[in-house]
PDB file of C-alpha atoms in Angstrom:
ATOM      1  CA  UNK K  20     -13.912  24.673   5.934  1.00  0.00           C
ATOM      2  CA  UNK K  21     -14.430  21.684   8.436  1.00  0.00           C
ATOM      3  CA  UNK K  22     -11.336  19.696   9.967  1.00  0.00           C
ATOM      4  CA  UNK K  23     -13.335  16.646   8.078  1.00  0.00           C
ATOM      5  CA  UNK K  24     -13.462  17.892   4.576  1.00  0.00           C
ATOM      6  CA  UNK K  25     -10.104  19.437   5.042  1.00  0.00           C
ATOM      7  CA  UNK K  26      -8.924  15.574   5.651  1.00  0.00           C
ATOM      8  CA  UNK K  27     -11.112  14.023   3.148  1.00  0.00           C
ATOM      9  CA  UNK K  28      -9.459  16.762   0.420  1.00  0.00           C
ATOM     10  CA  UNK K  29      -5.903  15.734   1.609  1.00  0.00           C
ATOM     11  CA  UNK K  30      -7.127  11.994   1.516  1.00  0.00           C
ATOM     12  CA  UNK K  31      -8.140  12.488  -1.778  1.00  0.00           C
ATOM     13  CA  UNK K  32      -4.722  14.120  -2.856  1.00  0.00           C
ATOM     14  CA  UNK K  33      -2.447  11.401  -1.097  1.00  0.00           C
ATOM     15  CA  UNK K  34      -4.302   8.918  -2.817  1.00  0.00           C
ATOM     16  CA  UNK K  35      -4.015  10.581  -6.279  1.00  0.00           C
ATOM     17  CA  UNK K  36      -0.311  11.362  -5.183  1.00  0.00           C
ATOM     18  CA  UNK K  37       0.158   7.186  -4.832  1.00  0.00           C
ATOM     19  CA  UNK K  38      -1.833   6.490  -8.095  1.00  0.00           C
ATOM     20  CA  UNK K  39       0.887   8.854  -9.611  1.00  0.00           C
ATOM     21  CA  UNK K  40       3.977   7.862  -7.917  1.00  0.00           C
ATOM     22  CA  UNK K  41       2.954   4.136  -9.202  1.00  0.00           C
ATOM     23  CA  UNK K  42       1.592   4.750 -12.478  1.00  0.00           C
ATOM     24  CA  UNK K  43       3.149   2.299 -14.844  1.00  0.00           C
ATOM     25  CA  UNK K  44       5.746   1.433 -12.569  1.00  0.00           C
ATOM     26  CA  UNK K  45       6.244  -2.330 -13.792  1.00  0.00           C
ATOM     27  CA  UNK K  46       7.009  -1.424 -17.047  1.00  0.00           C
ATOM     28  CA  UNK K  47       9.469   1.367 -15.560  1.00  0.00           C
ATOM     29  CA  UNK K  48      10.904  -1.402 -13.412  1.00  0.00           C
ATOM     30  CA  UNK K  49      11.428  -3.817 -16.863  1.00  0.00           C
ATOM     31  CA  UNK K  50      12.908  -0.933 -18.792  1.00  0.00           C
ATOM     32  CA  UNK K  51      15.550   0.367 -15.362  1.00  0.00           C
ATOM     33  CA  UNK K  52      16.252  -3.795 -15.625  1.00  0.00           C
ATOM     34  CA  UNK K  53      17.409  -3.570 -18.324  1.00  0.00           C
ATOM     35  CA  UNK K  54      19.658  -0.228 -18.343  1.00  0.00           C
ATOM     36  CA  UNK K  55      23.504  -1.447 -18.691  1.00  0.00           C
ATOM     37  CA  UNK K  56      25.072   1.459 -18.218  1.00  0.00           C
ATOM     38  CA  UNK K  57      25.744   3.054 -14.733  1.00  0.00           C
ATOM     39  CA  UNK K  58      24.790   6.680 -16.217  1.00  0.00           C
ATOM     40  CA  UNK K  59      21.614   6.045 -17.048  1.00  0.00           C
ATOM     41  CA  UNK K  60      20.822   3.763 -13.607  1.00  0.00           C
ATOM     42  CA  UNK K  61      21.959   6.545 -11.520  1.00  0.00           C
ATOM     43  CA  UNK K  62      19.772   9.094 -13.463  1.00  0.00           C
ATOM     44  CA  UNK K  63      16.943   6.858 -12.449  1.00  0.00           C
ATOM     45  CA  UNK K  64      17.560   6.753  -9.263  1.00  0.00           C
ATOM     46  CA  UNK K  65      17.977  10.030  -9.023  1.00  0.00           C
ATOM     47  CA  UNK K  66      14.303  10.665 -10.280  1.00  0.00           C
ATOM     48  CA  UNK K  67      13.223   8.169  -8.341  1.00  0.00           C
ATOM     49  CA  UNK K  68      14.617   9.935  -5.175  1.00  0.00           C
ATOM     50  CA  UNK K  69      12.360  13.172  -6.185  1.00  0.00           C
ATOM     51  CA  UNK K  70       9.580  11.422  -6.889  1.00  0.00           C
ATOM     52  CA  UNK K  71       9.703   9.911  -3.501  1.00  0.00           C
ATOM     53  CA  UNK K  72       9.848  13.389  -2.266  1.00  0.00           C
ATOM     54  CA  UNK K  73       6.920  14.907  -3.896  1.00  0.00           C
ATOM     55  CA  UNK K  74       4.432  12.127  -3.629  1.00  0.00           C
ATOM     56  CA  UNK K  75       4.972  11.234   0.079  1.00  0.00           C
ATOM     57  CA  UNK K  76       7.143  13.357   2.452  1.00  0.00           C
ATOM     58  CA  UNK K  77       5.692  17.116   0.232  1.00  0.00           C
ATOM     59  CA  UNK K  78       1.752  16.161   1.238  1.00  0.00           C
ATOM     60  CA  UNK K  79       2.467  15.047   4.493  1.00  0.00           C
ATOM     61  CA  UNK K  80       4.343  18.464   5.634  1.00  0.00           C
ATOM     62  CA  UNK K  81       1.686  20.503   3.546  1.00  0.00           C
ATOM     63  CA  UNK K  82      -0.893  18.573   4.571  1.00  0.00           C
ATOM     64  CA  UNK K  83       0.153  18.329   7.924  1.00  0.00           C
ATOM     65  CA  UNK K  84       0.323  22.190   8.236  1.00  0.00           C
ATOM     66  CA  UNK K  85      -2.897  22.888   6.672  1.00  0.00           C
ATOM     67  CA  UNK K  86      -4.653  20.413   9.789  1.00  0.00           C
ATOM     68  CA  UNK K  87      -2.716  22.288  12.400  1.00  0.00           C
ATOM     69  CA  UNK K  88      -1.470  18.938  13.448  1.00  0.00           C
ATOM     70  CA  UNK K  89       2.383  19.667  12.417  1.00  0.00           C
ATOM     71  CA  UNK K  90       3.303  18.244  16.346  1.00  0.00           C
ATOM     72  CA  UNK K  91       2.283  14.644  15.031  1.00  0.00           C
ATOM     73  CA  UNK K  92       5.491  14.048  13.738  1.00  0.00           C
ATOM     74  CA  UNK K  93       6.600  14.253  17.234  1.00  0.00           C
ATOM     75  CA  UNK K  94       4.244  12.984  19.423  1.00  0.00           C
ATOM     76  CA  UNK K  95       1.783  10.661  18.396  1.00  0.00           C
ATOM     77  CA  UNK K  96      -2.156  11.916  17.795  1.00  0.00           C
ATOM     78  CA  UNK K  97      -4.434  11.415  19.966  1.00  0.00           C
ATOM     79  CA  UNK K  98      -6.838   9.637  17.780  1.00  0.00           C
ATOM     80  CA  UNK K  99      -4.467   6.678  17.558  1.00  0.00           C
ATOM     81  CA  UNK K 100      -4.275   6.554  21.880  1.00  0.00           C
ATOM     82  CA  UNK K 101      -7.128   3.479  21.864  1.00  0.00           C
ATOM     83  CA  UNK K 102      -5.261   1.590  19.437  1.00  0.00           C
ATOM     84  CA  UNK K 103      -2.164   1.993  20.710  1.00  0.00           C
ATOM     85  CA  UNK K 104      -3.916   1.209  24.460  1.00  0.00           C
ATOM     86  CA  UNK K 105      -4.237  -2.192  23.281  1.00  0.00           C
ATOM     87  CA  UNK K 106      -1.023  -2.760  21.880  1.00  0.00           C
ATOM     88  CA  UNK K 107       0.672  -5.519  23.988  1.00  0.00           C
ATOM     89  CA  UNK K 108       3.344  -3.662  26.272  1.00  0.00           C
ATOM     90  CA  UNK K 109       6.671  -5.079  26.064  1.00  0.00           C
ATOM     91  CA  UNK K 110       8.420  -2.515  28.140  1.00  0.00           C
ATOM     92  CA  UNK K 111       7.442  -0.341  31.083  1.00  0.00           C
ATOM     93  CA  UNK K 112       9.820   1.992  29.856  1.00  0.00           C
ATOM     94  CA  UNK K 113       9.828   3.509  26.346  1.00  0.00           C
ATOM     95  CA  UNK K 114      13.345   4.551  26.373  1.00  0.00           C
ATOM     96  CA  UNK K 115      14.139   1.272  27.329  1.00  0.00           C
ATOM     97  CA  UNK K 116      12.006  -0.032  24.486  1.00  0.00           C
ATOM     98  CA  UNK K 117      13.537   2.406  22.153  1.00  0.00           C
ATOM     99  CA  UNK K 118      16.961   1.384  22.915  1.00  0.00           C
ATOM    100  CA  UNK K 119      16.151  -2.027  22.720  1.00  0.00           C
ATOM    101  CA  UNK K 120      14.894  -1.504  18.943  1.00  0.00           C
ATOM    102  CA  UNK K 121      17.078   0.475  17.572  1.00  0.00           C
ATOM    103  CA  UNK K 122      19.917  -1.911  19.248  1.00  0.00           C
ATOM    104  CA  UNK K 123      17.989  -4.779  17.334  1.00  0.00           C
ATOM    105  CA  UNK K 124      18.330  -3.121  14.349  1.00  0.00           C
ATOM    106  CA  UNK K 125      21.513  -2.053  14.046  1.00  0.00           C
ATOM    107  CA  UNK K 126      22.647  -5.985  15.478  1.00  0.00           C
ATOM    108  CA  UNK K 127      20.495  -6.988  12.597  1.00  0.00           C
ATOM    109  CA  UNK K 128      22.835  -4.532  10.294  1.00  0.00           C
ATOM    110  CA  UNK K 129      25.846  -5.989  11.849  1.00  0.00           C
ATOM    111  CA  UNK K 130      24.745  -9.521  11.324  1.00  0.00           C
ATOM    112  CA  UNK K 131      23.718  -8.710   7.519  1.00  0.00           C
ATOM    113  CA  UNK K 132      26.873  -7.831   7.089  1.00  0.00           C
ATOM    114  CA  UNK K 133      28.882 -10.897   8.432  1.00  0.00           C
ATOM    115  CA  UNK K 134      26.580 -12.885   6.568  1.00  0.00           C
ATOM    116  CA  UNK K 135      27.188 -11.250   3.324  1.00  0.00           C
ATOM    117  CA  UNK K 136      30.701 -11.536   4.076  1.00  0.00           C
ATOM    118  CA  UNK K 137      30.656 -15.659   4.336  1.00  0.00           C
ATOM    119  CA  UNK K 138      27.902 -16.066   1.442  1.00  0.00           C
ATOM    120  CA  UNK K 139      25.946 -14.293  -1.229  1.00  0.00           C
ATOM    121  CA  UNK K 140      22.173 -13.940   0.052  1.00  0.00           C
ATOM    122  CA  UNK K 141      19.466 -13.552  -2.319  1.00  0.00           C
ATOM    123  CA  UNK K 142      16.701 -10.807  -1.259  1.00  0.00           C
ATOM    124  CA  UNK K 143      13.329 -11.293  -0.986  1.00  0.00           C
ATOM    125  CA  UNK K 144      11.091 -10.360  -4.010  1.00  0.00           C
ATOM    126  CA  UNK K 145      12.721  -8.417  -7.033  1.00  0.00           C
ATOM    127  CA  UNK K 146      14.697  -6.362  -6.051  1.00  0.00           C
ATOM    128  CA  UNK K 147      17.681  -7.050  -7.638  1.00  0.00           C
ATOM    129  CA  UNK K 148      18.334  -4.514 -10.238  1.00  0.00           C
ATOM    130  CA  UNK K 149      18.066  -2.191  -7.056  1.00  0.00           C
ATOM    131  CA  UNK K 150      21.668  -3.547  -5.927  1.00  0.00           C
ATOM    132  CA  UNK K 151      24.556  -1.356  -6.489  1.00  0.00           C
ATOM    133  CA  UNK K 152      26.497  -2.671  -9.523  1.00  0.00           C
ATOM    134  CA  UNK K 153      29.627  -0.702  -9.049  1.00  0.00           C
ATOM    135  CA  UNK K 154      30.899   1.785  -6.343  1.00  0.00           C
ATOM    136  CA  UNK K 155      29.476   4.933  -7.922  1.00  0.00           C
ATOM    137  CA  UNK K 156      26.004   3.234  -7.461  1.00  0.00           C
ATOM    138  CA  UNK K 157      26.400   2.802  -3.566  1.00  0.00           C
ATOM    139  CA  UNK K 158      25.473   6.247  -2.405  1.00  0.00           C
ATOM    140  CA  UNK K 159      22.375   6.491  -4.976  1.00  0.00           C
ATOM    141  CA  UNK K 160      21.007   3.015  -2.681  1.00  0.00           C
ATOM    142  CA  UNK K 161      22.238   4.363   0.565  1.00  0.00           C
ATOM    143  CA  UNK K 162      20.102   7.826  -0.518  1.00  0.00           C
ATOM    144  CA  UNK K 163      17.306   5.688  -1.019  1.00  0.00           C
ATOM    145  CA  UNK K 164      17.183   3.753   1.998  1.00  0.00           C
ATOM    146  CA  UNK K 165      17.194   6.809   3.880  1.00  0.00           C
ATOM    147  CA  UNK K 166      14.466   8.405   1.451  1.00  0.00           C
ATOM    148  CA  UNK K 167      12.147   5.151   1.715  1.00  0.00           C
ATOM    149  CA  UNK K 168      12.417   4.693   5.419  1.00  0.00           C
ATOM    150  CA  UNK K 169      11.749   8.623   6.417  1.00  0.00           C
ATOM    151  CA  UNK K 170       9.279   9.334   3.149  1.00  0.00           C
ATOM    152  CA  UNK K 171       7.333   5.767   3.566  1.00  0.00           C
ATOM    153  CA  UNK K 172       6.857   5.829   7.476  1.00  0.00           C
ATOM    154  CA  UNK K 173       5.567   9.694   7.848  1.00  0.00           C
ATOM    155  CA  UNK K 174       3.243   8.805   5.272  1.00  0.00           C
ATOM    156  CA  UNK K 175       2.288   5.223   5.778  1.00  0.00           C
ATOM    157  CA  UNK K 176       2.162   5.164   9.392  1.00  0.00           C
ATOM    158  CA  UNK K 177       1.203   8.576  10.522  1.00  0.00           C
ATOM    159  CA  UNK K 178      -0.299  11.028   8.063  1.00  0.00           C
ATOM    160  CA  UNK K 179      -2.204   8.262   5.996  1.00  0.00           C
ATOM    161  CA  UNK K 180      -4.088   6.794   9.189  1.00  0.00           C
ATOM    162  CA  UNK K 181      -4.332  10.162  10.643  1.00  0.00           C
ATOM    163  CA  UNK K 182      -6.196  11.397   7.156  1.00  0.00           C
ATOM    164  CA  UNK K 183      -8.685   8.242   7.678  1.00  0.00           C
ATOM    165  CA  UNK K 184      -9.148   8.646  11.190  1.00  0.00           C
ATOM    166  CA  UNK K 185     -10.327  12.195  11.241  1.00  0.00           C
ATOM    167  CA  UNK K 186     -12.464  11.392   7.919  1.00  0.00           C
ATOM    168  CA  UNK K 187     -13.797   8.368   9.148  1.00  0.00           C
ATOM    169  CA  UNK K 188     -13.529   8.575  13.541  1.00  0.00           C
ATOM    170  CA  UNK K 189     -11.772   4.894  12.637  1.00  0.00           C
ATOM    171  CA  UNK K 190      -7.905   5.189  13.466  1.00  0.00           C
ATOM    172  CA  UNK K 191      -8.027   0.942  12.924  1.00  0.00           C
ATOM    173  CA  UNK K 192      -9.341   1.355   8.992  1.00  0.00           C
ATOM    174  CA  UNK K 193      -6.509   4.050   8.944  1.00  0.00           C
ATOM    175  CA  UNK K 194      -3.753   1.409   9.343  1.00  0.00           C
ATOM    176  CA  UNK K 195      -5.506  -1.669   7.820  1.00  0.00           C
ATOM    177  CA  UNK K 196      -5.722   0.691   4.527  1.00  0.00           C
ATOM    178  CA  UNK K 197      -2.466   1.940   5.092  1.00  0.00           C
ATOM    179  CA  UNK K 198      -0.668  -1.764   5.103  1.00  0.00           C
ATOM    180  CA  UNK K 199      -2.675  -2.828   2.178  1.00  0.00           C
ATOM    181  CA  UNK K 200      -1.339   0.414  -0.048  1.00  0.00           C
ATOM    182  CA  UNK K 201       1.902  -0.042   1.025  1.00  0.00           C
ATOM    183  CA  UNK K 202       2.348  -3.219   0.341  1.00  0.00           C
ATOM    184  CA  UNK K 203       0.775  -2.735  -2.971  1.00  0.00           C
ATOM    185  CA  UNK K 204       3.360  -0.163  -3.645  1.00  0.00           C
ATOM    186  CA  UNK K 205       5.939  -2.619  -4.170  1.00  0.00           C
ATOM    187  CA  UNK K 206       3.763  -4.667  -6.712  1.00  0.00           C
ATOM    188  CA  UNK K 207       6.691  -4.567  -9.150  1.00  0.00           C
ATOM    189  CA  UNK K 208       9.105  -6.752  -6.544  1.00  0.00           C
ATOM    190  CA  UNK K 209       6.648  -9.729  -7.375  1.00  0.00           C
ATOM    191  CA  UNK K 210       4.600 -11.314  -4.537  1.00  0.00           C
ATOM    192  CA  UNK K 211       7.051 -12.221  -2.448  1.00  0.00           C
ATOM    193  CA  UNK K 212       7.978  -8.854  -2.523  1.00  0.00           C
ATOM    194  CA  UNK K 213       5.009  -7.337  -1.803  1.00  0.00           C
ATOM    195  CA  UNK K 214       4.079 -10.103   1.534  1.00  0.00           C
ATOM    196  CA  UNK K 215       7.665  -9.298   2.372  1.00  0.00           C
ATOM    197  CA  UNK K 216       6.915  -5.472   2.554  1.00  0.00           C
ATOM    198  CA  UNK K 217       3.614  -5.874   4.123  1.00  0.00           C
ATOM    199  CA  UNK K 218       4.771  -7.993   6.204  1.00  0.00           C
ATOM    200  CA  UNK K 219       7.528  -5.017   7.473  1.00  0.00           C
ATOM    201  CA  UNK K 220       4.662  -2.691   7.499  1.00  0.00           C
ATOM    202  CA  UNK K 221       3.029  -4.868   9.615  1.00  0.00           C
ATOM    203  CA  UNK K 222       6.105  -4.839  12.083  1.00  0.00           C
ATOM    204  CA  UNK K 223       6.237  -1.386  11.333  1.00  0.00           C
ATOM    205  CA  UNK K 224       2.370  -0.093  12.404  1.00  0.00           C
ATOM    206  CA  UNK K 225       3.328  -2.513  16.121  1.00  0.00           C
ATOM    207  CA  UNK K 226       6.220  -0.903  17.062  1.00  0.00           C
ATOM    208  CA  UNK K 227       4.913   2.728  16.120  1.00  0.00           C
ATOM    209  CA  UNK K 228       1.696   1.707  18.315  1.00  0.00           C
ATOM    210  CA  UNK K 229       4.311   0.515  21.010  1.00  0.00           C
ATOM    211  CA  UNK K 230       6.609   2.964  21.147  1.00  0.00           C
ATOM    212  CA  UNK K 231       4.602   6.146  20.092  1.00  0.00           C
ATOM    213  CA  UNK K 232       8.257   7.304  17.923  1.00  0.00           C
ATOM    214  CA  UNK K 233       7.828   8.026  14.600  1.00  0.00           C
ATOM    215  CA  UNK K 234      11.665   8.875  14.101  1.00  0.00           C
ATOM    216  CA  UNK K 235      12.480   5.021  16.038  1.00  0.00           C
ATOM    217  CA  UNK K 236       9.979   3.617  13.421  1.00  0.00           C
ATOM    218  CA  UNK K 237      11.719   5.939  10.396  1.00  0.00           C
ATOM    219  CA  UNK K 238      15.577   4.854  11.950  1.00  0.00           C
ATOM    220  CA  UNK K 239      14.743   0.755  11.865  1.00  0.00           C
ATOM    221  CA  UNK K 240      13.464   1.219   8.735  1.00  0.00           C
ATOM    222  CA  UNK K 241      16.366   2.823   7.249  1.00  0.00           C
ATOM    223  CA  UNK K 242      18.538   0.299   8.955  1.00  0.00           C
ATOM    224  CA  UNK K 243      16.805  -2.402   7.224  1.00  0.00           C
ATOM    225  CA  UNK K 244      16.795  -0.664   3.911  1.00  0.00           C
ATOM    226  CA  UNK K 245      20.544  -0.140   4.469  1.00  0.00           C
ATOM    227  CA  UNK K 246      21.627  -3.863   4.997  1.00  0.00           C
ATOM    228  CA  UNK K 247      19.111  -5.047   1.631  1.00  0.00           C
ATOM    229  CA  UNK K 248      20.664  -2.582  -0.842  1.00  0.00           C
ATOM    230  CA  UNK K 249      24.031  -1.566   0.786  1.00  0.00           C
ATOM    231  CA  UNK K 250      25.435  -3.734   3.389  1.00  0.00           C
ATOM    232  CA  UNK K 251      24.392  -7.206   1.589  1.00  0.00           C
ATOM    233  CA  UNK K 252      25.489  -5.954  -1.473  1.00  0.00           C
ATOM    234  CA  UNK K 253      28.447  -4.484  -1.396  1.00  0.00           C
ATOM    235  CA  UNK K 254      30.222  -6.851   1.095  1.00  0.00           C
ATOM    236  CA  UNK K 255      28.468  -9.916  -0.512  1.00  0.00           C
ATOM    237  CA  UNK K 256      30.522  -9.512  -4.077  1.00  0.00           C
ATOM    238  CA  UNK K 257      27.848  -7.220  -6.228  1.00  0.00           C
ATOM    239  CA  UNK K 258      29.791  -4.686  -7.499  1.00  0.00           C
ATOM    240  CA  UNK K 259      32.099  -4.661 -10.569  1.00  0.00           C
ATOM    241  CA  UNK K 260      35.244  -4.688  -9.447  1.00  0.00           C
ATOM    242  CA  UNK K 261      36.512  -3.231 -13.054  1.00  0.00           C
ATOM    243  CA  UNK K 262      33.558  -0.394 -13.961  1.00  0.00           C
ATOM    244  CA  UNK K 263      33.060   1.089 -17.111  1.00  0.00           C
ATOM    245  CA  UNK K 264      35.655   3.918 -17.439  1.00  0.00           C
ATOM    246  CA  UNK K 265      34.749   7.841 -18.503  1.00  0.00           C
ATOM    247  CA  UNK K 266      34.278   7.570 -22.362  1.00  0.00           C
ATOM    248  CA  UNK K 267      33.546   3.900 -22.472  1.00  0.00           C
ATOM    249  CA  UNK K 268      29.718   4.177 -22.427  1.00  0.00           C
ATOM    250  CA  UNK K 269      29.269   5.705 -19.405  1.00  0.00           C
ATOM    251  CA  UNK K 270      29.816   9.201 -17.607  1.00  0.00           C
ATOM    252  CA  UNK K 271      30.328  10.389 -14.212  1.00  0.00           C
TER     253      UNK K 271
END
């Protein structure tokens, strides 16, 4: 079997895997709204955190393996080199740039969280039944932060594009795709939701172009992830301070 219908098969499967991992999401989203009890959120998340697995970071290592391209998670493919040619450079060194980013991040984490500490912050888009709503919740959004940021941007940015580009010879319909499905993917935040998360793949796609680092790309994600449903939350005044006790409509 060709390299080319290899990738179009695996195209075809991460596509299917997306139609799956969003099919009927916004009622899902209405219904986990609604939940009152911490039990039941946290079984949600939990599935959620699974599901992430299996539809995004399982095809990319699988699929990854099967092209004989399992190095791309470490150094970016060749077929994205012209793009990334182009890409304005804002560093002569990458370590530099590196440093810078992930510096800018966690600043950006730090400043989150003195802002949450003076006043309450709404997020963008709809995202609040996300939040943490008492202290047992805080590890369940901090696990998917983590998930989102690593899951999202090895499929999203690399093994997505990569799929289209060897399909296709067109690394530039690879990430124009890309942003458009991922922003999609967060239909159920509302619009501003969804421009806000295209507009962070956006961000996203430029600095892995810059910096040719998927795990830089994966780490500022996470940090942003982090100060939305952890840092904001928890030091802005979200959480119960009295939750639900064992036997009171909830368990551990």
């Amino acid at each position: 079997m060709s390299l080319a219908i290899t990738a179009a098969l695996l195209l075809l499967a991460a596509l299917c895997g997306i139609w799956w991992f969003q099919k009927g999401d916004l009622g899902e989203y209405r219904r986990f709204s609604a939940l009152s009890d911490s039990h039941s959120r946290r079984m949600r998340f939990r599935l959620w955190l699974v599901r992430s697995a299996l539809a995004f970071l399982l095809p990319v290592l699988v699929g990854l393996v099967l092209l004989g391209r399992i190095d791309a998670l470490a150094v970016m493919p060749g077929e994205f080199t012209a793009i990334a040619a182009v890409m304005p450079p804002i560093f002569d060194s990458g370590e530099a740039m590196q440093g810078m980013l992930i510096g800018g991040a966690v600043g950006g984490l730090v400043v989150g969280a003195v802002l949450a500490r003076v006043r309450k912050r709404k997020p963008l888009g709809n995202i609040s039944a996300l939040l943490p709503r008492e202290r047992r919740e805080v590890k369940y959004a901090a696990a998917l932060s983590v998930m989102a940021g690593v899951t999202e941007e090895a499929f999203f940015r690399l093994y997505l594009p990569l799929l289209v580009a060897i399909v296709t010879g067109q690394a530039g319909i690879g990430f124009v795709a890309s942003l458009i499905l991922f922003g999609a993917m967060h239909r159920y935040q509302g619009w501003v939701g969804v421009l806000a998360t295209s507009a962070l793949g956006a961000v996203m796609t430029g600095l892995y172009l810059m910096t040719g680092s998927l795990w830089v790309v994966m780490l500022v994600h996470v940090l942003v992830d982090l100060n939305g449903l952890v840092v904001t939350p928890v030091l802005g005044g979200v959480l119960h301070k009295n939750p639900p006790r064992h036997g009171e409509g909830d368990q551990p």
